[in-house]
Amino acid sequence: MERITTDQAQAALDRATAARGRVAAEVGLPRGYWWGLAAGWVVLGALGDVGPSWLATTATVAFGVGHSVVATRLLDGRRRTAKLQVSAAVAGHRTAPIVVGMLLVLVALTVGIALALHADGARHVGTWSGLFVGAIVGFGGPEILRVLRARLGR
Amino acid sequence: MTVARFDDLIHPATRLSLVATLAAVDWAEFAYLKEGLGLSDSALSKQLTTLEDAGYVITERRLDGSRHKLRARLSDAGRDAFEGHVAALQEIVDGAGSSLQVAQSRRDDTSI
């Protein structure tokens, strides 16, 4: 009868851990979520510059409500792809607070950039700061979330 | 509490990776498993059939547009078997269970 050595058992455990790690890497939000968020960022920034205040306010509220609806479904991080659904145990419960925290930091960054541009005498500060942060969200959102989850999500 | 129990059916490398993957998901599509494990269609089908016959895996075909897609998930029995197997492997690594004890427990299982 075959006997299992310590090394063989360790190798088998490593295989199981690697498989779980591959699944854990699937936790996140769909690419479309990030581009939608980026587009909203740019539009709100531009409206703040060129639109009437009532329109900017209405758009901000609408964006907040829309994002809440989408986020309610997506923020557990288990629907990044349609090919699998990560178990709740593997996904953990920290994805949502990490995303919310990340968004708050990005809002603060947007305001900070706008204030800096304003102090420098630039025009359309909302548009430029929205474009800058929107680019960060659209191009780097998934990667930023992945890094934050790796550092904070355990 | 998980009872450590070595499982011959799960232990082979490919099957262990497959079961470990399914243990981490609610369900996974055939295409994801095939890509993630680097298996051919026939090889993955064979492994899934083996596990399904043992009652460890449940598969279902779902219509997605005009195409049927196969999904697989671990049954409760499969999850228990996987967790027991991992616990048995961990015991061996920790030195709590020697290779001889594992072999003995398997012999006991077959004599019941």
PDB file of N, CA and C in Angstrom, chain A residues 12 15-16, chain B residues 5-20 47 50-51 54 56 74 77-86 89:
ATOM      1  N   ALA A  12       1.174  18.153  -1.566  1.00  0.00           N
ATOM      2  CA  ALA A  12      -0.269  18.128  -1.820  1.00  0.00           C
ATOM      3  C   ALA A  12      -0.952  19.341  -1.189  1.00  0.00           C
ATOM      4  N   ARG A  15      -0.357  22.293  -3.333  1.00  0.00           N
ATOM      5  CA  ARG A  15      -1.223  22.295  -4.526  1.00  0.00           C
ATOM      6  C   ARG A  15      -2.604  22.845  -4.171  1.00  0.00           C
ATOM      7  N   ALA A  16      -3.129  22.394  -3.035  1.00  0.00           N
ATOM      8  CA  ALA A  16      -4.460  22.854  -2.621  1.00  0.00           C
ATOM      9  C   ALA A  16      -4.435  24.355  -2.322  1.00  0.00           C
TER      10      ALA A  16
ATOM     11  N   ARG B   5      -9.194  12.634   7.531  1.00  0.00           N
ATOM     12  CA  ARG B   5      -9.450  11.358   6.866  1.00  0.00           C
ATOM     13  C   ARG B   5      -8.823  11.402   5.483  1.00  0.00           C
ATOM     14  N   PHE B   6      -7.813  10.603   5.299  1.00  0.00           N
ATOM     15  CA  PHE B   6      -7.137  10.561   4.002  1.00  0.00           C
ATOM     16  C   PHE B   6      -8.101  10.004   2.959  1.00  0.00           C
ATOM     17  N   ASP B   7      -8.136  10.660   1.800  1.00  0.00           N
ATOM     18  CA  ASP B   7      -9.074  10.230   0.759  1.00  0.00           C
ATOM     19  C   ASP B   7      -8.300   9.903  -0.516  1.00  0.00           C
ATOM     20  N   ASP B   8      -8.264   8.619  -0.851  1.00  0.00           N
ATOM     21  CA  ASP B   8      -7.534   8.161  -2.041  1.00  0.00           C
ATOM     22  C   ASP B   8      -8.072   8.779  -3.327  1.00  0.00           C
ATOM     23  N   LEU B   9      -9.359   9.013  -3.359  1.00  0.00           N
ATOM     24  CA  LEU B   9      -9.965   9.520  -4.588  1.00  0.00           C
ATOM     25  C   LEU B   9      -9.535  10.959  -4.867  1.00  0.00           C
ATOM     26  N   ILE B  10      -9.393  11.730  -3.812  1.00  0.00           N
ATOM     27  CA  ILE B  10      -9.051  13.143  -3.976  1.00  0.00           C
ATOM     28  C   ILE B  10      -7.553  13.344  -4.153  1.00  0.00           C
ATOM     29  N   HIS B  11      -6.740  12.461  -3.603  1.00  0.00           N
ATOM     30  CA  HIS B  11      -5.315  12.721  -3.467  1.00  0.00           C
ATOM     31  C   HIS B  11      -4.519  12.936  -4.768  1.00  0.00           C
ATOM     32  N   PRO B  12      -4.802  12.227  -5.860  1.00  0.00           N
ATOM     33  CA  PRO B  12      -4.004  12.464  -7.083  1.00  0.00           C
ATOM     34  C   PRO B  12      -3.942  13.952  -7.432  1.00  0.00           C
ATOM     35  N   ALA B  13      -2.776  14.382  -7.912  1.00  0.00           N
ATOM     36  CA  ALA B  13      -2.483  15.818  -8.044  1.00  0.00           C
ATOM     37  C   ALA B  13      -3.559  16.596  -8.799  1.00  0.00           C
ATOM     38  N   THR B  14      -3.925  16.124  -9.960  1.00  0.00           N
ATOM     39  CA  THR B  14      -4.899  16.861 -10.778  1.00  0.00           C
ATOM     40  C   THR B  14      -6.244  16.947 -10.078  1.00  0.00           C
ATOM     41  N   ARG B  15      -6.652  15.823  -9.493  1.00  0.00           N
ATOM     42  CA  ARG B  15      -7.959  15.809  -8.837  1.00  0.00           C
ATOM     43  C   ARG B  15      -7.947  16.681  -7.582  1.00  0.00           C
ATOM     44  N   LEU B  16      -6.818  16.690  -6.892  1.00  0.00           N
ATOM     45  CA  LEU B  16      -6.721  17.528  -5.689  1.00  0.00           C
ATOM     46  C   LEU B  16      -6.830  19.005  -6.064  1.00  0.00           C
ATOM     47  N   SER B  17      -6.149  19.404  -7.138  1.00  0.00           N
ATOM     48  CA  SER B  17      -6.250  20.798  -7.580  1.00  0.00           C
ATOM     49  C   SER B  17      -7.670  21.139  -7.990  1.00  0.00           C
ATOM     50  N   LEU B  18      -8.317  20.190  -8.662  1.00  0.00           N
ATOM     51  CA  LEU B  18      -9.696  20.415  -9.101  1.00  0.00           C
ATOM     52  C   LEU B  18     -10.629  20.567  -7.903  1.00  0.00           C
ATOM     53  N   VAL B  19     -10.510  19.667  -6.953  1.00  0.00           N
ATOM     54  CA  VAL B  19     -11.392  19.726  -5.776  1.00  0.00           C
ATOM     55  C   VAL B  19     -11.078  20.962  -4.931  1.00  0.00           C
ATOM     56  N   ALA B  20      -9.797  21.295  -4.805  1.00  0.00           N
ATOM     57  CA  ALA B  20      -9.425  22.489  -4.029  1.00  0.00           C
ATOM     58  C   ALA B  20      -9.997  23.744  -4.685  1.00  0.00           C
ATOM     59  N   GLN B  47     -12.244  13.589 -15.104  1.00  0.00           N
ATOM     60  CA  GLN B  47     -12.065  13.850 -13.667  1.00  0.00           C
ATOM     61  C   GLN B  47     -13.396  14.238 -13.022  1.00  0.00           C
ATOM     62  N   THR B  50     -15.561  11.146 -12.596  1.00  0.00           N
ATOM     63  CA  THR B  50     -15.095  10.319 -11.478  1.00  0.00           C
ATOM     64  C   THR B  50     -15.586  10.886 -10.149  1.00  0.00           C
ATOM     65  N   LEU B  51     -15.431  12.207 -10.005  1.00  0.00           N
ATOM     66  CA  LEU B  51     -15.835  12.851  -8.749  1.00  0.00           C
ATOM     67  C   LEU B  51     -17.364  12.876  -8.614  1.00  0.00           C
ATOM     68  N   ALA B  54     -18.628   9.585  -7.453  1.00  0.00           N
ATOM     69  CA  ALA B  54     -18.368   9.374  -6.023  1.00  0.00           C
ATOM     70  C   ALA B  54     -19.273  10.243  -5.149  1.00  0.00           C
ATOM     71  N   TYR B  56     -19.069  13.511  -5.005  1.00  0.00           N
ATOM     72  CA  TYR B  56     -18.311  14.660  -4.511  1.00  0.00           C
ATOM     73  C   TYR B  56     -18.613  15.941  -5.296  1.00  0.00           C
ATOM     74  N   LEU B  74     -18.991  21.652  -5.705  1.00  0.00           N
ATOM     75  CA  LEU B  74     -18.706  20.585  -4.770  1.00  0.00           C
ATOM     76  C   LEU B  74     -19.975  20.284  -3.968  1.00  0.00           C
ATOM     77  N   ALA B  77     -20.860  16.348   0.601  1.00  0.00           N
ATOM     78  CA  ALA B  77     -19.987  15.191   0.856  1.00  0.00           C
ATOM     79  C   ALA B  77     -18.583  15.456   0.320  1.00  0.00           C
ATOM     80  N   GLY B  78     -18.523  16.087  -0.848  1.00  0.00           N
ATOM     81  CA  GLY B  78     -17.223  16.412  -1.433  1.00  0.00           C
ATOM     82  C   GLY B  78     -16.459  17.415  -0.593  1.00  0.00           C
ATOM     83  N   ARG B  79     -17.183  18.389  -0.051  1.00  0.00           N
ATOM     84  CA  ARG B  79     -16.531  19.404   0.792  1.00  0.00           C
ATOM     85  C   ARG B  79     -16.007  18.764   2.082  1.00  0.00           C
ATOM     86  N   ASP B  80     -16.817  17.890   2.661  1.00  0.00           N
ATOM     87  CA  ASP B  80     -16.366  17.198   3.880  1.00  0.00           C
ATOM     88  C   ASP B  80     -15.133  16.346   3.584  1.00  0.00           C
ATOM     89  N   ALA B  81     -15.175  15.649   2.442  1.00  0.00           N
ATOM     90  CA  ALA B  81     -14.051  14.777   2.087  1.00  0.00           C
ATOM     91  C   ALA B  81     -12.781  15.593   1.860  1.00  0.00           C
ATOM     92  N   PHE B  82     -12.928  16.722   1.185  1.00  0.00           N
ATOM     93  CA  PHE B  82     -11.760  17.581   0.924  1.00  0.00           C
ATOM     94  C   PHE B  82     -11.183  18.126   2.225  1.00  0.00           C
ATOM     95  N   GLU B  83     -12.046  18.638   3.071  1.00  0.00           N
ATOM     96  CA  GLU B  83     -11.556  19.207   4.338  1.00  0.00           C
ATOM     97  C   GLU B  83     -10.916  18.120   5.205  1.00  0.00           C
ATOM     98  N   GLY B  84     -11.499  16.919   5.192  1.00  0.00           N
ATOM     99  CA  GLY B  84     -10.912  15.817   5.945  1.00  0.00           C
ATOM    100  C   GLY B  84      -9.564  15.408   5.377  1.00  0.00           C
ATOM    101  N   HIS B  85      -9.463  15.423   4.058  1.00  0.00           N
ATOM    102  CA  HIS B  85      -8.209  15.060   3.398  1.00  0.00           C
ATOM    103  C   HIS B  85      -7.109  16.081   3.716  1.00  0.00           C
ATOM    104  N   VAL B  86      -7.472  17.347   3.630  1.00  0.00           N
ATOM    105  CA  VAL B  86      -6.494  18.399   3.954  1.00  0.00           C
ATOM    106  C   VAL B  86      -6.058  18.272   5.414  1.00  0.00           C
ATOM    107  N   LEU B  89      -3.608  15.435   5.634  1.00  0.00           N
ATOM    108  CA  LEU B  89      -2.295  15.850   5.100  1.00  0.00           C
ATOM    109  C   LEU B  89      -1.578  16.743   6.111  1.00  0.00           C
TER     110      LEU B  89
END
